[in-house]
Amino acid sequence: MTFELFKEKVKASLGFDLNGYKEKQLLRRLHGLMARRQVADYAAYYRLLAADPAAQREFIDYLTINVTEFFRDPHLFRYLEERVLPELLARKPHLRVWSAACSNGAEPYSLAIVLEELAPGRHHRIEATDLDPGILEVARAGRYPADLLRHVSPARRGRFFRQEDNAWVVRDEIRRRVTFRV
């Protein structure tokens, strides 16, 4: 089986599109997984993925990158806050938003915070999805180390988070606005 055929079969059976990855990086990671499982070629590795849910989880976990933080790319959030969302809110009082590849939930929670600031009390819903069930558990817990809040102002931190031990926890009013699922 060629690498191209492997990618097609993975997309068809697992719904995981590998075409968006840099090929050199993807091959390095894929060959590392294959070596770890002592699989010699793409056909054998595909058969393993098709038959073994644990191998599927390992494959997806290893290839997906769960790196994010609150208000990552502040200039983009400012643009959303100043230009995009006010226009949408003027046309529609309650927004439904999909946050794909949401990772640990920091970005959908950031969006929920902005929506609460722009339109307090309105019933906005954010559907946040990710392929990694483990990282979604982190997102649902809403508990983060301080370094992931480096772009959160002290005012927002005080209003939308509470400190517990060495972590910051998203307040319930924001957590209720975001639903996480695979």
Short mmCIF file of N, CA and C in Angstrom, two decimals, residues 40-134:
data_model
loop_
_atom_site.label_atom_id
_atom_site.label_comp_id
_atom_site.label_asym_id
_atom_site.label_seq_id
_atom_site.Cartn_x
_atom_site.Cartn_y
_atom_site.Cartn_z
N ALA A 40 5.69 -3.21 9.76
CA ALA A 40 6.67 -2.98 8.70
C ALA A 40 6.21 -2.05 7.59
N ASP A 41 4.89 -2.01 7.31
CA ASP A 41 4.45 -1.22 6.16
C ASP A 41 3.09 -0.59 6.42
N TYR A 42 2.68 0.27 5.48
CA TYR A 42 1.42 1.00 5.64
C TYR A 42 0.21 0.07 5.67
N ALA A 43 0.23 -0.98 4.86
CA ALA A 43 -0.90 -1.91 4.82
C ALA A 43 -1.09 -2.58 6.17
N ALA A 44 0.00 -3.04 6.76
CA ALA A 44 -0.09 -3.71 8.06
C ALA A 44 -0.53 -2.71 9.15
N TYR A 45 -0.03 -1.50 9.07
CA TYR A 45 -0.42 -0.51 10.08
C TYR A 45 -1.89 -0.13 9.92
N TYR A 46 -2.35 -0.02 8.69
CA TYR A 46 -3.76 0.28 8.47
C TYR A 46 -4.64 -0.85 9.03
N ARG A 47 -4.23 -2.11 8.81
CA ARG A 47 -5.00 -3.24 9.35
C ARG A 47 -5.06 -3.15 10.89
N LEU A 48 -3.95 -2.78 11.49
CA LEU A 48 -3.92 -2.63 12.95
C LEU A 48 -4.89 -1.53 13.39
N LEU A 49 -4.85 -0.39 12.71
CA LEU A 49 -5.75 0.71 13.05
C LEU A 49 -7.21 0.31 12.89
N ALA A 50 -7.50 -0.43 11.84
CA ALA A 50 -8.88 -0.85 11.57
C ALA A 50 -9.40 -1.80 12.64
N ALA A 51 -8.50 -2.58 13.26
CA ALA A 51 -8.92 -3.62 14.19
C ALA A 51 -8.78 -3.24 15.67
N ASP A 52 -7.99 -2.24 15.98
CA ASP A 52 -7.63 -1.98 17.37
C ASP A 52 -7.95 -0.54 17.78
N PRO A 53 -9.02 -0.34 18.56
CA PRO A 53 -9.38 1.01 19.00
C PRO A 53 -8.26 1.71 19.79
N ALA A 54 -7.49 0.96 20.57
CA ALA A 54 -6.38 1.56 21.32
C ALA A 54 -5.32 2.10 20.36
N ALA A 55 -5.06 1.37 19.29
CA ALA A 55 -4.09 1.84 18.28
C ALA A 55 -4.63 3.09 17.58
N GLN A 56 -5.94 3.13 17.34
CA GLN A 56 -6.55 4.33 16.74
C GLN A 56 -6.36 5.54 17.63
N ARG A 57 -6.63 5.38 18.94
CA ARG A 57 -6.47 6.50 19.89
C ARG A 57 -5.02 6.97 19.93
N GLU A 58 -4.10 6.01 19.97
CA GLU A 58 -2.68 6.35 20.00
C GLU A 58 -2.30 7.13 18.73
N PHE A 59 -2.79 6.68 17.60
CA PHE A 59 -2.52 7.31 16.31
C PHE A 59 -3.01 8.76 16.31
N ILE A 60 -4.25 8.96 16.70
CA ILE A 60 -4.84 10.30 16.70
C ILE A 60 -4.16 11.19 17.74
N ASP A 61 -3.94 10.65 18.95
CA ASP A 61 -3.28 11.44 19.99
C ASP A 61 -1.89 11.89 19.57
N TYR A 62 -1.16 11.00 18.92
CA TYR A 62 0.22 11.30 18.55
C TYR A 62 0.30 12.30 17.41
N LEU A 63 -0.68 12.26 16.52
CA LEU A 63 -0.63 13.15 15.36
C LEU A 63 -1.29 14.50 15.59
N THR A 64 -2.23 14.56 16.51
CA THR A 64 -2.87 15.85 16.77
C THR A 64 -2.04 16.63 17.77
N ILE A 65 -2.04 17.92 17.61
CA ILE A 65 -1.22 18.79 18.45
C ILE A 65 -2.17 19.56 19.36
N ASN A 66 -2.05 19.33 20.65
CA ASN A 66 -2.94 19.96 21.62
C ASN A 66 -2.26 21.14 22.31
N VAL A 67 -1.88 22.11 21.54
CA VAL A 67 -1.21 23.29 22.09
C VAL A 67 -2.09 24.51 21.83
N THR A 68 -2.46 25.17 22.89
CA THR A 68 -3.26 26.38 22.76
C THR A 68 -3.21 27.13 24.08
N GLU A 69 -3.81 28.29 24.12
CA GLU A 69 -3.89 29.07 25.34
C GLU A 69 -5.05 30.05 25.20
N PHE A 70 -5.42 30.70 26.29
CA PHE A 70 -6.50 31.67 26.24
C PHE A 70 -6.08 32.89 25.44
N PHE A 71 -6.97 33.34 24.59
CA PHE A 71 -6.76 34.51 23.74
C PHE A 71 -5.45 34.43 22.95
N ARG A 72 -5.16 33.20 22.50
CA ARG A 72 -3.99 33.01 21.63
C ARG A 72 -4.20 33.89 20.40
N ASP A 73 -3.19 34.44 19.87
CA ASP A 73 -3.28 35.40 18.76
C ASP A 73 -4.19 36.57 19.15
N PRO A 74 -3.75 37.38 20.11
CA PRO A 74 -4.60 38.48 20.62
C PRO A 74 -5.12 39.41 19.53
N HIS A 75 -4.34 39.65 18.48
CA HIS A 75 -4.81 40.55 17.42
C HIS A 75 -6.03 39.97 16.70
N LEU A 76 -6.09 38.65 16.56
CA LEU A 76 -7.27 38.02 15.93
C LEU A 76 -8.49 38.12 16.84
N PHE A 77 -8.29 37.93 18.13
CA PHE A 77 -9.41 38.08 19.06
C PHE A 77 -9.90 39.52 19.09
N ARG A 78 -8.97 40.49 19.01
CA ARG A 78 -9.38 41.90 18.96
C ARG A 78 -10.22 42.17 17.71
N TYR A 79 -9.81 41.59 16.59
CA TYR A 79 -10.56 41.76 15.34
C TYR A 79 -11.96 41.17 15.49
N LEU A 80 -12.04 39.97 16.06
CA LEU A 80 -13.36 39.37 16.30
C LEU A 80 -14.19 40.27 17.21
N GLU A 81 -13.58 40.75 18.27
CA GLU A 81 -14.28 41.56 19.27
C GLU A 81 -14.74 42.91 18.73
N GLU A 82 -13.93 43.50 17.88
CA GLU A 82 -14.24 44.85 17.41
C GLU A 82 -15.00 44.89 16.09
N ARG A 83 -14.81 43.89 15.24
CA ARG A 83 -15.39 43.97 13.90
C ARG A 83 -16.41 42.87 13.61
N VAL A 84 -16.03 41.63 13.79
CA VAL A 84 -16.87 40.51 13.35
C VAL A 84 -18.07 40.29 14.26
N LEU A 85 -17.82 40.10 15.54
CA LEU A 85 -18.91 39.75 16.46
C LEU A 85 -19.96 40.86 16.62
N PRO A 86 -19.58 42.13 16.72
CA PRO A 86 -20.63 43.16 16.81
C PRO A 86 -21.58 43.14 15.61
N GLU A 87 -21.02 42.90 14.43
CA GLU A 87 -21.87 42.82 13.23
C GLU A 87 -22.83 41.64 13.31
N LEU A 88 -22.31 40.48 13.71
CA LEU A 88 -23.16 39.30 13.84
C LEU A 88 -24.22 39.49 14.92
N LEU A 89 -23.82 40.06 16.04
CA LEU A 89 -24.76 40.27 17.14
C LEU A 89 -25.85 41.28 16.80
N ALA A 90 -25.55 42.21 15.91
CA ALA A 90 -26.56 43.18 15.47
C ALA A 90 -27.64 42.49 14.64
N ARG A 91 -27.26 41.43 13.95
CA ARG A 91 -28.22 40.71 13.10
C ARG A 91 -28.92 39.57 13.82
N LYS A 92 -28.23 38.98 14.78
CA LYS A 92 -28.78 37.80 15.44
C LYS A 92 -28.48 37.87 16.94
N PRO A 93 -29.50 37.87 17.78
CA PRO A 93 -29.26 38.06 19.21
C PRO A 93 -28.56 36.89 19.91
N HIS A 94 -28.76 35.68 19.41
CA HIS A 94 -28.18 34.50 20.05
C HIS A 94 -27.34 33.77 19.00
N LEU A 95 -26.05 33.65 19.26
CA LEU A 95 -25.16 33.01 18.29
C LEU A 95 -24.89 31.56 18.67
N ARG A 96 -24.76 30.73 17.64
CA ARG A 96 -24.26 29.35 17.79
C ARG A 96 -22.96 29.29 17.01
N VAL A 97 -21.91 28.85 17.68
CA VAL A 97 -20.58 28.85 17.10
C VAL A 97 -20.00 27.45 17.21
N TRP A 98 -19.28 27.03 16.18
CA TRP A 98 -18.57 25.75 16.22
C TRP A 98 -17.08 26.04 16.32
N SER A 99 -16.45 25.47 17.32
CA SER A 99 -15.00 25.57 17.49
C SER A 99 -14.41 24.20 17.19
N ALA A 100 -13.85 24.04 16.00
CA ALA A 100 -13.28 22.76 15.58
C ALA A 100 -11.84 22.65 16.08
N ALA A 101 -11.42 21.42 16.37
CA ALA A 101 -10.07 21.16 16.87
C ALA A 101 -9.79 22.04 18.09
N CYS A 102 -10.71 21.98 19.05
CA CYS A 102 -10.70 22.90 20.20
C CYS A 102 -9.64 22.59 21.24
N SER A 103 -8.99 21.46 21.14
CA SER A 103 -7.92 21.08 22.05
C SER A 103 -8.39 21.15 23.50
N ASN A 104 -7.67 21.87 24.35
CA ASN A 104 -7.97 21.88 25.79
C ASN A 104 -9.10 22.83 26.18
N GLY A 105 -9.74 23.47 25.19
CA GLY A 105 -10.89 24.33 25.45
C GLY A 105 -10.59 25.79 25.67
N ALA A 106 -9.32 26.17 25.69
CA ALA A 106 -8.97 27.57 25.97
C ALA A 106 -9.57 28.52 24.93
N GLU A 107 -9.53 28.15 23.67
CA GLU A 107 -10.04 29.06 22.64
C GLU A 107 -11.57 29.18 22.66
N PRO A 108 -12.34 28.09 22.75
CA PRO A 108 -13.79 28.29 22.85
C PRO A 108 -14.20 29.03 24.13
N TYR A 109 -13.50 28.79 25.24
CA TYR A 109 -13.80 29.56 26.44
C TYR A 109 -13.46 31.03 26.23
N SER A 110 -12.37 31.33 25.52
CA SER A 110 -12.02 32.73 25.22
C SER A 110 -13.13 33.39 24.42
N LEU A 111 -13.66 32.66 23.45
CA LEU A 111 -14.75 33.19 22.64
C LEU A 111 -16.00 33.41 23.50
N ALA A 112 -16.29 32.49 24.40
CA ALA A 112 -17.44 32.64 25.29
C ALA A 112 -17.28 33.88 26.18
N ILE A 113 -16.07 34.16 26.61
CA ILE A 113 -15.80 35.35 27.42
C ILE A 113 -16.08 36.61 26.61
N VAL A 114 -15.58 36.65 25.39
CA VAL A 114 -15.80 37.83 24.53
C VAL A 114 -17.29 38.02 24.28
N LEU A 115 -18.01 36.94 23.99
CA LEU A 115 -19.45 37.06 23.75
C LEU A 115 -20.18 37.56 24.99
N GLU A 116 -19.78 37.10 26.16
CA GLU A 116 -20.42 37.57 27.40
C GLU A 116 -20.14 39.05 27.62
N GLU A 117 -18.95 39.50 27.28
CA GLU A 117 -18.64 40.92 27.43
C GLU A 117 -19.40 41.79 26.43
N LEU A 118 -19.53 41.31 25.20
CA LEU A 118 -20.21 42.09 24.16
C LEU A 118 -21.72 42.07 24.30
N ALA A 119 -22.26 40.95 24.74
CA ALA A 119 -23.72 40.78 24.81
C ALA A 119 -24.07 40.03 26.10
N PRO A 120 -23.94 40.68 27.24
CA PRO A 120 -24.15 40.00 28.51
C PRO A 120 -25.56 39.42 28.64
N GLY A 121 -25.59 38.22 29.18
CA GLY A 121 -26.88 37.59 29.46
C GLY A 121 -27.56 36.93 28.28
N ARG A 122 -27.06 37.13 27.08
CA ARG A 122 -27.67 36.46 25.93
C ARG A 122 -27.27 34.98 25.93
N HIS A 123 -28.07 34.18 25.27
CA HIS A 123 -27.86 32.73 25.29
C HIS A 123 -27.09 32.26 24.07
N HIS A 124 -25.79 32.47 24.09
CA HIS A 124 -24.93 31.99 23.01
C HIS A 124 -24.49 30.57 23.34
N ARG A 125 -24.30 29.76 22.30
CA ARG A 125 -23.84 28.38 22.48
C ARG A 125 -22.61 28.17 21.62
N ILE A 126 -21.63 27.52 22.20
CA ILE A 126 -20.43 27.16 21.46
C ILE A 126 -20.29 25.65 21.51
N GLU A 127 -20.31 25.03 20.33
CA GLU A 127 -20.08 23.59 20.20
C GLU A 127 -18.60 23.43 19.90
N ALA A 128 -17.87 22.78 20.78
CA ALA A 128 -16.43 22.62 20.63
C ALA A 128 -16.10 21.15 20.43
N THR A 129 -15.40 20.85 19.35
CA THR A 129 -15.09 19.46 19.04
C THR A 129 -13.58 19.24 18.91
N ASP A 130 -13.18 18.01 19.17
CA ASP A 130 -11.80 17.60 18.98
C ASP A 130 -11.79 16.09 18.80
N LEU A 131 -10.77 15.58 18.14
CA LEU A 131 -10.65 14.14 17.92
C LEU A 131 -10.14 13.40 19.15
N ASP A 132 -9.56 14.11 20.10
CA ASP A 132 -8.90 13.50 21.25
C ASP A 132 -9.81 13.53 22.48
N PRO A 133 -10.41 12.38 22.84
CA PRO A 133 -11.30 12.36 24.01
C PRO A 133 -10.60 12.76 25.30
N GLY A 134 -9.33 12.44 25.43
CA GLY A 134 -8.58 12.80 26.64
C GLY A 134 -8.46 14.29 26.83
#
